[in-house]
mmCIF file of C-alpha atoms in Angstrom:
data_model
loop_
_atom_site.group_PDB
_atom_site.id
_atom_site.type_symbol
_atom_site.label_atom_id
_atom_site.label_comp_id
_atom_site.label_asym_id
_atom_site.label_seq_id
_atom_site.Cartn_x
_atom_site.Cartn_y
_atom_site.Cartn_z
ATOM 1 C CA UNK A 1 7.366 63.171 -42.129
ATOM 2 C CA UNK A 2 6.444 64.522 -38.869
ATOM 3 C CA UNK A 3 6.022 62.310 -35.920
ATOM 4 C CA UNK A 4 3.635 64.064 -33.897
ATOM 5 C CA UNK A 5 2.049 62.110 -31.166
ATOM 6 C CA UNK A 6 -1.963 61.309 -31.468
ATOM 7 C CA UNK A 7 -3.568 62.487 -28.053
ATOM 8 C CA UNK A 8 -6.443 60.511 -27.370
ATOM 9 C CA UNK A 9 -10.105 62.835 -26.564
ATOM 10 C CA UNK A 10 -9.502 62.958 -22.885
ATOM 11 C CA UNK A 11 -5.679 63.472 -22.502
ATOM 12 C CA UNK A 12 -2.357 61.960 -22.903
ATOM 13 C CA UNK A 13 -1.763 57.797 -22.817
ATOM 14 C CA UNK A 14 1.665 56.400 -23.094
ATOM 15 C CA UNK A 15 -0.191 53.927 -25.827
ATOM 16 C CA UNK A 16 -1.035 56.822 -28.078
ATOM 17 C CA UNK A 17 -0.042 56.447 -31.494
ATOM 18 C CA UNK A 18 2.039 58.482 -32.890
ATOM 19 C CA UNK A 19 1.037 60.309 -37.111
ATOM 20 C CA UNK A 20 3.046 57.984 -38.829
ATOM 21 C CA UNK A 21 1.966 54.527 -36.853
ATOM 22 C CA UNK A 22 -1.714 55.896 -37.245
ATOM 23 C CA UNK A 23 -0.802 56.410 -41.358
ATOM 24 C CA UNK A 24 0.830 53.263 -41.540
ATOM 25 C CA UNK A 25 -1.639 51.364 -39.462
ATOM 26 C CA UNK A 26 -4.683 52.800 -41.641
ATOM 27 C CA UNK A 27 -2.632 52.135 -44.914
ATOM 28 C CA UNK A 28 -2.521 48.297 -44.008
ATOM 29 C CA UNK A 29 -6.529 48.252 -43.413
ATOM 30 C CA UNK A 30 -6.756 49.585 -46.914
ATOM 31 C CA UNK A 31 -4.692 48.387 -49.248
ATOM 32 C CA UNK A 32 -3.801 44.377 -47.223
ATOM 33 C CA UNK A 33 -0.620 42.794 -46.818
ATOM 34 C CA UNK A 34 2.444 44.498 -48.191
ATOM 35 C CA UNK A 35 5.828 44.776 -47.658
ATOM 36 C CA UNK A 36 7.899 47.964 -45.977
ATOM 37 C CA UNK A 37 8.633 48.978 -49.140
ATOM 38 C CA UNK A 38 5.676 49.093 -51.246
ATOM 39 C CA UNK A 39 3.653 50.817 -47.563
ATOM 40 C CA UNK A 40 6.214 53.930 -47.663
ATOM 41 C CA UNK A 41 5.966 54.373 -51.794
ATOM 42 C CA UNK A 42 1.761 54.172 -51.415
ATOM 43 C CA UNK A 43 1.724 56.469 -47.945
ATOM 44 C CA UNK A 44 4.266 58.737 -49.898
ATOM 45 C CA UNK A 45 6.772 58.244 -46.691
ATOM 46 C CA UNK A 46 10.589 57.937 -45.383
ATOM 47 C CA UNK A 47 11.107 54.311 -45.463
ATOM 48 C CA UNK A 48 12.483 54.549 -42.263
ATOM 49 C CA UNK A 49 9.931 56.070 -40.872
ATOM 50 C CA UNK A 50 7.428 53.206 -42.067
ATOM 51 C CA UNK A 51 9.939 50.488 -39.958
ATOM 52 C CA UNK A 52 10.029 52.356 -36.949
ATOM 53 C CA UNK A 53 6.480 53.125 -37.119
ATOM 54 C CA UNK A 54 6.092 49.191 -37.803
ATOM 55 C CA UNK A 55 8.183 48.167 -34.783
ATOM 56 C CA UNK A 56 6.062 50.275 -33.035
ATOM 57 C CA UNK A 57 2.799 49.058 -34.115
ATOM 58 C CA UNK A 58 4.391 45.081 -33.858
ATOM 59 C CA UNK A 59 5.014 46.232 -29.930
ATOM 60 C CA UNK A 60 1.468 47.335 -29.398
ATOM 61 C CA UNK A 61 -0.070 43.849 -31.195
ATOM 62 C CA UNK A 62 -1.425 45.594 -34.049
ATOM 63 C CA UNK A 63 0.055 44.836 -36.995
ATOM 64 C CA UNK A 64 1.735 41.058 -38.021
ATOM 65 C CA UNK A 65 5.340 41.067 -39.224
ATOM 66 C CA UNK A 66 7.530 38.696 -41.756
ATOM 67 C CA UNK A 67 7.099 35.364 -41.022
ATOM 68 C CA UNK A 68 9.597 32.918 -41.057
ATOM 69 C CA UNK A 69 9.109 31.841 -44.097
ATOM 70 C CA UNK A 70 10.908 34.525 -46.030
ATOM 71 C CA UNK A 71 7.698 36.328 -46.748
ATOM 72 C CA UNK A 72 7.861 40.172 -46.484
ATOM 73 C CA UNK A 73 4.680 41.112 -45.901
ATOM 74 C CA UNK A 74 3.165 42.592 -43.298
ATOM 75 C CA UNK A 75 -0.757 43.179 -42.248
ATOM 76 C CA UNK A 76 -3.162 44.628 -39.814
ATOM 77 C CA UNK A 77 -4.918 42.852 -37.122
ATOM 78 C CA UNK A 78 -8.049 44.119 -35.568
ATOM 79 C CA UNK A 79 -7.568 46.404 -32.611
ATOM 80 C CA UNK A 80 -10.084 45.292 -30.060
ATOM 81 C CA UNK A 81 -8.351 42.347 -29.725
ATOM 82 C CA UNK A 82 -4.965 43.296 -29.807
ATOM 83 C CA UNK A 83 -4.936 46.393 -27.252
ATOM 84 C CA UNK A 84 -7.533 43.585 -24.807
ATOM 85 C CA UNK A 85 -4.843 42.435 -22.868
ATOM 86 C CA UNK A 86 -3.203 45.915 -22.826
ATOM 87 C CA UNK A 87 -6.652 46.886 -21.275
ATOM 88 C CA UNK A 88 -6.950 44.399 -18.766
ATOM 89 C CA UNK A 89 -2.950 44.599 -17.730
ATOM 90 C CA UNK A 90 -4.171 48.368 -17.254
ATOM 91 C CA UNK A 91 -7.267 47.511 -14.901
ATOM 92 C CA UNK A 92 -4.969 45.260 -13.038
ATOM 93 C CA UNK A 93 -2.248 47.947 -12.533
ATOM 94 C CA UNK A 94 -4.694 50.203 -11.303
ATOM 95 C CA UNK A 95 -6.592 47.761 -8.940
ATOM 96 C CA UNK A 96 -3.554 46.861 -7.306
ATOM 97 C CA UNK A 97 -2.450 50.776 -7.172
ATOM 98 C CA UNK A 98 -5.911 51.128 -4.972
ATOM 99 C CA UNK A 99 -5.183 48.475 -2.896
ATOM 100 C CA UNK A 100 -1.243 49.706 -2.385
ATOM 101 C CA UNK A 101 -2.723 53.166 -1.525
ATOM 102 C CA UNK A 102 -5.787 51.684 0.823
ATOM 103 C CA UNK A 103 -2.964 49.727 2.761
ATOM 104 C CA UNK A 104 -0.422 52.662 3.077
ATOM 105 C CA UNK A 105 -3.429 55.061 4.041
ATOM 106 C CA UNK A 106 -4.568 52.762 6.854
ATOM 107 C CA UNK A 107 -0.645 52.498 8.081
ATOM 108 C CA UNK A 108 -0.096 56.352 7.860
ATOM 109 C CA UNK A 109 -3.138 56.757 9.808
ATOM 110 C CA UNK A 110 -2.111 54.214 12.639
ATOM 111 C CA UNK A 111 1.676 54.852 12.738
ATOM 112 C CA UNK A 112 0.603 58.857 13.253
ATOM 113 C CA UNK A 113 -1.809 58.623 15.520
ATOM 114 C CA UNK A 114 -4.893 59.438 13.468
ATOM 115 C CA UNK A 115 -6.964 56.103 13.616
ATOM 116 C CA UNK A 116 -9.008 55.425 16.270
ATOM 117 C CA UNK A 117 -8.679 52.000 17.676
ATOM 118 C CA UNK A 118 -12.400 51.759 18.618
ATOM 119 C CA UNK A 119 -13.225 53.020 15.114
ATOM 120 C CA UNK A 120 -10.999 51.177 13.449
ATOM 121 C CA UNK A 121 -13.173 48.155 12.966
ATOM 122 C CA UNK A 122 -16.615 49.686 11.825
ATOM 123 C CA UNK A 123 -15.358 50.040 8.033
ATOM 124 C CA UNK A 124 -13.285 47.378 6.151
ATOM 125 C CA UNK A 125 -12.361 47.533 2.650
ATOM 126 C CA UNK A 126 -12.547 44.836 0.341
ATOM 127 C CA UNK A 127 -10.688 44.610 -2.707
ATOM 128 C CA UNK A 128 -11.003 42.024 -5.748
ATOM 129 C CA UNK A 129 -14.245 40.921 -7.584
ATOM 130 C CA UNK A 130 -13.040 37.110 -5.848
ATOM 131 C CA UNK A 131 -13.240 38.934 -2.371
ATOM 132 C CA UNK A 132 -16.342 40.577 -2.951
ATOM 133 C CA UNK A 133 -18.201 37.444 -3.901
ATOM 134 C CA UNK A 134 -16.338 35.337 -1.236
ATOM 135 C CA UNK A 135 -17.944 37.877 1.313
ATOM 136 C CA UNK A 136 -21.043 38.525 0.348
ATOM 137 C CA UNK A 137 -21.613 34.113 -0.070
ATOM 138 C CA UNK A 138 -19.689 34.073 4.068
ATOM 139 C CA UNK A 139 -22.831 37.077 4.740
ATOM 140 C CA UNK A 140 -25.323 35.348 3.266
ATOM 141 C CA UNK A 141 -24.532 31.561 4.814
ATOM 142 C CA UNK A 142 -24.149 33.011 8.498
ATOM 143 C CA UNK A 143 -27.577 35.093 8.170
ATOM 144 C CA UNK A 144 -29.327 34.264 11.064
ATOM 145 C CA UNK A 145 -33.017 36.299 10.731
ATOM 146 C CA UNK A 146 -33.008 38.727 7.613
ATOM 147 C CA UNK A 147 -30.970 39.472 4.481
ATOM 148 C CA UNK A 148 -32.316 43.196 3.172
ATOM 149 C CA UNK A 149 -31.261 44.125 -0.241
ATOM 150 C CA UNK A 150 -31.440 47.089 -2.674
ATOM 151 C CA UNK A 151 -30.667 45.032 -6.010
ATOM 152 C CA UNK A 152 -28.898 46.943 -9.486
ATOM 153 C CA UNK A 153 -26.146 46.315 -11.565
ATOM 154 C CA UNK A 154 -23.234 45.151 -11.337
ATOM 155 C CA UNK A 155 -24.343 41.809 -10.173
ATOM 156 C CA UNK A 156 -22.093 39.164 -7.893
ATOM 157 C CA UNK A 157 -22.067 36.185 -10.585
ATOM 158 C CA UNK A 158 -21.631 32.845 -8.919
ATOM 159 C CA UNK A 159 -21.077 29.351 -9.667
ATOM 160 C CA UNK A 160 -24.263 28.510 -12.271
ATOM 161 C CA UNK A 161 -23.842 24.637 -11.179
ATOM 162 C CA UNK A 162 -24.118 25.721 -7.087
ATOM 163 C CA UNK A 163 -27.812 25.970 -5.688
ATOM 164 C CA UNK A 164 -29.164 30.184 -5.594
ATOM 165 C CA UNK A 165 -27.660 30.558 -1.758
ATOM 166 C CA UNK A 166 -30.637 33.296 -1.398
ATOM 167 C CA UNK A 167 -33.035 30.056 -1.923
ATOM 168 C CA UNK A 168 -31.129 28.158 0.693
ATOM 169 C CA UNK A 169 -31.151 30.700 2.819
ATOM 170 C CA UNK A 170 -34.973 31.362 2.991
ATOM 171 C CA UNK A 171 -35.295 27.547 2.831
ATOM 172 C CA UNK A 172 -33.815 28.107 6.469
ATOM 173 C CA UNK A 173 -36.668 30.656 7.907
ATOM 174 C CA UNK A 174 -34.488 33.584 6.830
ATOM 175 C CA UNK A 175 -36.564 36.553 6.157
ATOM 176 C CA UNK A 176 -35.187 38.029 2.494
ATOM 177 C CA UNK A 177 -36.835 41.712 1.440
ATOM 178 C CA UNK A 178 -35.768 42.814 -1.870
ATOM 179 C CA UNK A 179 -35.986 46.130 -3.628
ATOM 180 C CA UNK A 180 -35.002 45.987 -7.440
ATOM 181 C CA UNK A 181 -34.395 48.913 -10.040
ATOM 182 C CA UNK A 182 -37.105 48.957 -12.853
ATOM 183 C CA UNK A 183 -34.870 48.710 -15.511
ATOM 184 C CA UNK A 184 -32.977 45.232 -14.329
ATOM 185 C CA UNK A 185 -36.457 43.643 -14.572
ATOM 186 C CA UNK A 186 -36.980 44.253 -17.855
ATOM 187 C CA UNK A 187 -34.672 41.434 -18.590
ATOM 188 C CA UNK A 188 -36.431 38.311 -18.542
ATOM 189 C CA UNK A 189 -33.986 36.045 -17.326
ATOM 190 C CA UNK A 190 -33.530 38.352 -14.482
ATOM 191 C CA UNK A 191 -37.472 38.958 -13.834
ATOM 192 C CA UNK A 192 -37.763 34.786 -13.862
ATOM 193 C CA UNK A 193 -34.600 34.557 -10.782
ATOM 194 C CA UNK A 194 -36.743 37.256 -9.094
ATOM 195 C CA UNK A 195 -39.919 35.445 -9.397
ATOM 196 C CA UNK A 196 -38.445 32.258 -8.325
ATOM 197 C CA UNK A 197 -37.360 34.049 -4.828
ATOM 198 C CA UNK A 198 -40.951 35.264 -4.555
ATOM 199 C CA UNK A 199 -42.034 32.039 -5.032
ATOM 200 C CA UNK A 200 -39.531 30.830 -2.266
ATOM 201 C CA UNK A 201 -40.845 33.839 0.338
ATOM 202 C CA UNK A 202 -39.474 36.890 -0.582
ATOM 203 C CA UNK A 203 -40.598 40.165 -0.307
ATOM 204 C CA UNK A 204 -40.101 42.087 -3.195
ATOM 205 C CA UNK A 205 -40.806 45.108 -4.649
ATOM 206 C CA UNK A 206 -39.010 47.535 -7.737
ATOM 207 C CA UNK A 207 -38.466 51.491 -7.772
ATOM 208 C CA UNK A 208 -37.679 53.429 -11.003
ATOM 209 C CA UNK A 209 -33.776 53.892 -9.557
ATOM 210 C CA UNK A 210 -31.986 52.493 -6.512
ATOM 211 C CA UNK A 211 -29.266 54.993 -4.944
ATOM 212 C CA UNK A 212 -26.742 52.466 -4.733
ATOM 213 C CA UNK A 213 -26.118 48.617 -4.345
ATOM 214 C CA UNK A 214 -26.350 47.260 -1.014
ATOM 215 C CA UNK A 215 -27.150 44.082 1.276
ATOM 216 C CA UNK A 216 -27.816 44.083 4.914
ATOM 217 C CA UNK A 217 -27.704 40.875 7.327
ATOM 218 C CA UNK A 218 -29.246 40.756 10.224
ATOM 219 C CA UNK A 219 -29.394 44.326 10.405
ATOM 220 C CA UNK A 220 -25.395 43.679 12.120
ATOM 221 C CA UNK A 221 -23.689 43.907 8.919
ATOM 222 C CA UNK A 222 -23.676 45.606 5.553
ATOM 223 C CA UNK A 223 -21.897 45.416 2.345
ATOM 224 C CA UNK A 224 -21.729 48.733 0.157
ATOM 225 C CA UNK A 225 -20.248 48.242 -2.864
ATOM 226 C CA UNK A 226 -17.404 51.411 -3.915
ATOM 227 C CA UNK A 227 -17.683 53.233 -7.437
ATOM 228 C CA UNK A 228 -19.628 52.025 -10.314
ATOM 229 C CA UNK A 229 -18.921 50.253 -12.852
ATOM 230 C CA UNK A 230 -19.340 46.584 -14.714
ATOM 231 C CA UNK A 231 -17.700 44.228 -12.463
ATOM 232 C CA UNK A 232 -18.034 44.843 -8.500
ATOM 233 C CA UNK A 233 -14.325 44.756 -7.656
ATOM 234 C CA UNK A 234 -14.418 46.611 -4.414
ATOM 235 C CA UNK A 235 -16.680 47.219 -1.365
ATOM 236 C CA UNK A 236 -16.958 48.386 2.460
ATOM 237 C CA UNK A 237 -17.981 45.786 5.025
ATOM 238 C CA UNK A 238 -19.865 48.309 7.827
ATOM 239 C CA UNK A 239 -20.140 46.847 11.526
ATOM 240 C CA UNK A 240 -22.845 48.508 13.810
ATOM 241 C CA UNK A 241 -22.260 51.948 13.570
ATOM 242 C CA UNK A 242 -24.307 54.811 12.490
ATOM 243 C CA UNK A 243 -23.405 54.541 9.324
ATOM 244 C CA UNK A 244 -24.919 51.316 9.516
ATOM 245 C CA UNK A 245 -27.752 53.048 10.990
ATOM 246 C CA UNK A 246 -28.249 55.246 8.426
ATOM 247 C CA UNK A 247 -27.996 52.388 5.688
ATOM 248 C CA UNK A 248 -30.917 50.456 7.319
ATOM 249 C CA UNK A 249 -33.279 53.490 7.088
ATOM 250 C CA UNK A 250 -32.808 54.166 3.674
ATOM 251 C CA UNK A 251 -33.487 50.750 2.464
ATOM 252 C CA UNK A 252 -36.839 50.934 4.921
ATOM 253 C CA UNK A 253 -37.362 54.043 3.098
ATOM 254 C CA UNK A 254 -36.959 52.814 -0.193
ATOM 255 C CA UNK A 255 -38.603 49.296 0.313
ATOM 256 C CA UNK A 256 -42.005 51.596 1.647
ATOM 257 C CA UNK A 257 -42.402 53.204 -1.581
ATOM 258 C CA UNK A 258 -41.785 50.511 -4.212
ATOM 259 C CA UNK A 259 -44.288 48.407 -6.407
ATOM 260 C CA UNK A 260 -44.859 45.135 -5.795
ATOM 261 C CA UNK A 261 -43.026 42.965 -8.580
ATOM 262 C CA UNK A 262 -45.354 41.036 -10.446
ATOM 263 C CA UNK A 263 -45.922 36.818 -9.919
ATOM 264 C CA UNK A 264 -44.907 35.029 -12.882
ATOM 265 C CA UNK A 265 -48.712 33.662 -13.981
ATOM 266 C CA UNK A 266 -49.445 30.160 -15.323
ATOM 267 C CA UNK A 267 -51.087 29.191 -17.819
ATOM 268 C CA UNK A 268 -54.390 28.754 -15.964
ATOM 269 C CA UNK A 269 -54.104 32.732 -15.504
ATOM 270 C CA UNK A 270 -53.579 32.235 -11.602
ATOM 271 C CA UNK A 271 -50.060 33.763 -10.388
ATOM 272 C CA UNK A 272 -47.161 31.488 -8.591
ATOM 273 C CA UNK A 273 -48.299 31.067 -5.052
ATOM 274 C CA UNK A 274 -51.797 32.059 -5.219
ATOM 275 C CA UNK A 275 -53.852 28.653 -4.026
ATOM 276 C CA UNK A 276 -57.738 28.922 -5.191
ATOM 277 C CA UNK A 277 -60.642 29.823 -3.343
ATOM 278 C CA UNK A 278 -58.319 32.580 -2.117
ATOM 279 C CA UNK A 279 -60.143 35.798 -4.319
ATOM 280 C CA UNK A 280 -62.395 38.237 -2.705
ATOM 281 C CA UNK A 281 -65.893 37.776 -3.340
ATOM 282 C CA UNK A 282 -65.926 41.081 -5.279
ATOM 283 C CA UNK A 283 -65.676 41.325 -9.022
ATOM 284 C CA UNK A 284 -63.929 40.587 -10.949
ATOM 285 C CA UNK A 285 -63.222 36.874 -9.362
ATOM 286 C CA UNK A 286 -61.298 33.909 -10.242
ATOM 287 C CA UNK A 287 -58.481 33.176 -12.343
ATOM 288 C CA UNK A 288 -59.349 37.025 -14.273
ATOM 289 C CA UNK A 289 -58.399 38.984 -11.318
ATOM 290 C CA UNK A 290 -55.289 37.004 -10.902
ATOM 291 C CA UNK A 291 -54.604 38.346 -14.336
ATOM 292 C CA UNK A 292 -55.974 41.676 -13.566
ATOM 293 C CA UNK A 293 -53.918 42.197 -10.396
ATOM 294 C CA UNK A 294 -50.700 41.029 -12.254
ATOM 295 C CA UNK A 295 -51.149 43.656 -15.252
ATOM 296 C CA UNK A 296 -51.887 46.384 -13.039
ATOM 297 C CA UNK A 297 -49.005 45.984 -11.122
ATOM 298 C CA UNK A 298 -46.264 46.094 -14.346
ATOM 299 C CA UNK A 299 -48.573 48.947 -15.305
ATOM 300 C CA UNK A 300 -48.037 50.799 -12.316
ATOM 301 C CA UNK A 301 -44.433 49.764 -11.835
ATOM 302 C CA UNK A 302 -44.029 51.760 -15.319
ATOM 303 C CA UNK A 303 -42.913 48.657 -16.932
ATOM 304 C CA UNK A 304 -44.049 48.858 -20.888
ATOM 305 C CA UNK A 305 -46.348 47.217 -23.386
ATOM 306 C CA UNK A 306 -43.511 45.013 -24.702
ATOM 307 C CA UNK A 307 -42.173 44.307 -21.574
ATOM 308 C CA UNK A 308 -44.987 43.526 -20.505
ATOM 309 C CA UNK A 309 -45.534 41.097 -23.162
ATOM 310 C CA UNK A 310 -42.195 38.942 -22.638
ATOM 311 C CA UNK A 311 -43.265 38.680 -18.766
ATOM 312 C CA UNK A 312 -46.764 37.138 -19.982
ATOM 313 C CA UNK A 313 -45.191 35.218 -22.919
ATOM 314 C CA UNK A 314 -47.656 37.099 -25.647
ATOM 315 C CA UNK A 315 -47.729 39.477 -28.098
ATOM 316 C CA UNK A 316 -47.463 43.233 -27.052
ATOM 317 C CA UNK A 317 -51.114 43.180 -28.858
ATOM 318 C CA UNK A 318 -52.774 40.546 -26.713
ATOM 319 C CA UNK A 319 -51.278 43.162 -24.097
ATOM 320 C CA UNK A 320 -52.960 46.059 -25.450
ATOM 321 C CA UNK A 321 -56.241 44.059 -25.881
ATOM 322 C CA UNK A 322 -56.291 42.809 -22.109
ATOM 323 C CA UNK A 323 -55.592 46.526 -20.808
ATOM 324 C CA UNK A 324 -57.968 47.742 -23.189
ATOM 325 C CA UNK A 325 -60.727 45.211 -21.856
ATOM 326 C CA UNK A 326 -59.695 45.876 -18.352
ATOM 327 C CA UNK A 327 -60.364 49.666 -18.818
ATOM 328 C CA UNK A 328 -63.436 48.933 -20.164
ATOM 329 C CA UNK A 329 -64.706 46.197 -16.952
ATOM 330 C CA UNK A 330 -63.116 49.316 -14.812
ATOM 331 C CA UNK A 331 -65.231 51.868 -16.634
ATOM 332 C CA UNK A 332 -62.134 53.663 -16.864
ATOM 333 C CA UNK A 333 -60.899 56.170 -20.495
ATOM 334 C CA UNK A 334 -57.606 55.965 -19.326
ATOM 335 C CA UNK A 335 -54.757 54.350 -17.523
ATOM 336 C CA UNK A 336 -54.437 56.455 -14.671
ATOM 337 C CA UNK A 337 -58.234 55.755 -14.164
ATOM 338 C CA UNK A 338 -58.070 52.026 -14.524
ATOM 339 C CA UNK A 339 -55.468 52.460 -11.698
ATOM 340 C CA UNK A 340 -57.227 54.523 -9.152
ATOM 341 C CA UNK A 341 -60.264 52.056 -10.063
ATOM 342 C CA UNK A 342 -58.456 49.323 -9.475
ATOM 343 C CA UNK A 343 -57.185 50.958 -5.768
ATOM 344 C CA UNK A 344 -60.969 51.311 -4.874
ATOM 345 C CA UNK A 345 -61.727 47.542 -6.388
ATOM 346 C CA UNK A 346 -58.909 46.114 -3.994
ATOM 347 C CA UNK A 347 -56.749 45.115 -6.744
ATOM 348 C CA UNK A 348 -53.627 47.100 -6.003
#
């Protein structure tokens, strides 16, 4: 029986499995627990070639051998969680291969001559999801006047028992500005943290797609976060510079253009922050253009019906019954005419 080695879609892995562990392996998922013996006569194989194709399956976690109880059976296990910690001894290999190569890259540079000294600390790299998050908290307790940040995935979790440090941090008369991708929003959980910094003084405002992730304090410093990705594991701190330069006029650019992200609304119908007596004497008035003002924002922010919905804690046909009323006060047969009614009425 041919051993032939299994190439995965996208090229060679020294975990590839070879014909006969794939035979064996799949044998096992069908037919249970069995012993050497009975796997080669129902795969039709070398019985040798069924215990070397064992061994190799017992090195890789996926199958379970004879226990030590005589028994001489042996069975699958489920392979997500066996080749997990192959995965993540794989991630760390080739984290610490990037850092290896970032620190004999900076020493080639400086031992040849090629770094300039003046340049040398504009840009630093750093490495580790720990470091990342141990920066960007060190950033965010020394801001002195603003924090500026263009917010997508991935996200820098923190301790959920510590205070938000953004809250503490406005708390201290540091301006925050915001500008969030769409499609984050649409989370509800997420929308609620966002809506709790608006609450708190921030400015914020969402665009359908964010170039990529970055915070800048005090317009001095900035963190850009390197590759994509599920877990921010690397980044470059930039110093005044004009890269740095460059940075800050893209978020201004960016931060121009976006929507406003809607107030969470109570259930009197007035949003977070709004204190009454505050509406324009122009219809519609009260705690309805509160209401008004908040749909037409998620409406022009692109956001849908049922997203809509979750935000305002009803059903998506409540929703469609409150835009279809508000089209009608607007005098409006569409959406795109309740919005440039509503741009004439003030309300956006």
């Amino acid at each position: 029986m041919s051993t032939e080695t299994v190439e995965p879609p996208h090229g060679g892995s020294a975990d590839a499995l070879s014909r006969s562990e794939e035979m064996v392996y799949l044998g096992l998922c069908r037919k249970g627990a069995m012993s050497a013996e009975e796997l080669a006569g129902a795969e039709r194989m070398d019985l040798d070639a069924v215990f070397q194709a064992l061994l190799g399956l017992r090195i890789r976690g996926l199958v379970r051998g004879p226990g030590l109880d005589g028994a001489a059976a042996w069975s699958a296990l489920a392979p997500d969680l066996a080749l997990e910690s192959t995965l993540a001894r794989r991630e760390r290999t080739e984290r610490d291969s990037r850092d290896t190569l970032t620190r004999l890259l900076d020493g080639y540079l400086r031992e040849r001559g090629l770094r300039d000294p003046l340049a040398a600390g504009l840009v630093e790299v750093v490495t580790g999801k720990d470091g990342v998050a141990e920066v960007w908290d060190t950033l965010q307790a020394g801001a002195r006047t603003s924090v500026d940040v263009f917010d997508k995935p991935p996200f820098v979790q923190g301790d959920d028992e510590d205070p938000i440090p953004e809250l503490e941090m406005i708390a201290r008369g540091v301006r925050a500005r915001g500008v969030y991708e769409r499609a984050s929003l649409l989370d509800p959980a997420k929308l609620a943290e966002v809506q709790d910094m608006i609450a708190a003084g921030e400015a914020a405002v969402m665009v359908p797609e964010l170039p990529f992730k970055l915070a800048v304090v005090d317009r001095r410093r900035a963190l850009l976060p390197l590759g994509t990705g599920t877990e921010l594991t690397a980044a470059l701190m930039v110093r005044p510079s004009p890269l740095l330069d460059a940075l800050i006029e893209v978020f201004e650019t960016q931060f121009a253009k976006g929507m406003p992200v809607p107030r969470a609304v109570r259930s009197n119908g007035r949003a977070e922050g709004q204190e009454p007596g505050r509406e324009a004497a122009a219809e519609p008035a009260g705690d309805a253009r509160a209401v008004w003002e908040g749909l037409l924002t998620m409406l022009s922010a692109g956001m849908t019906d049922e997203a809509i919905a979750r935000q305002l804690g009803v059903s998506a046909r409540t929703v469609q019954r409150r835009i279809s009323d508000l089209m009608e006060s607007l005098g409006s047969r569409n959406r795109f005419q309740a919005g440039v009614q509503a741009v004439r009425h003030g309300l956006l």
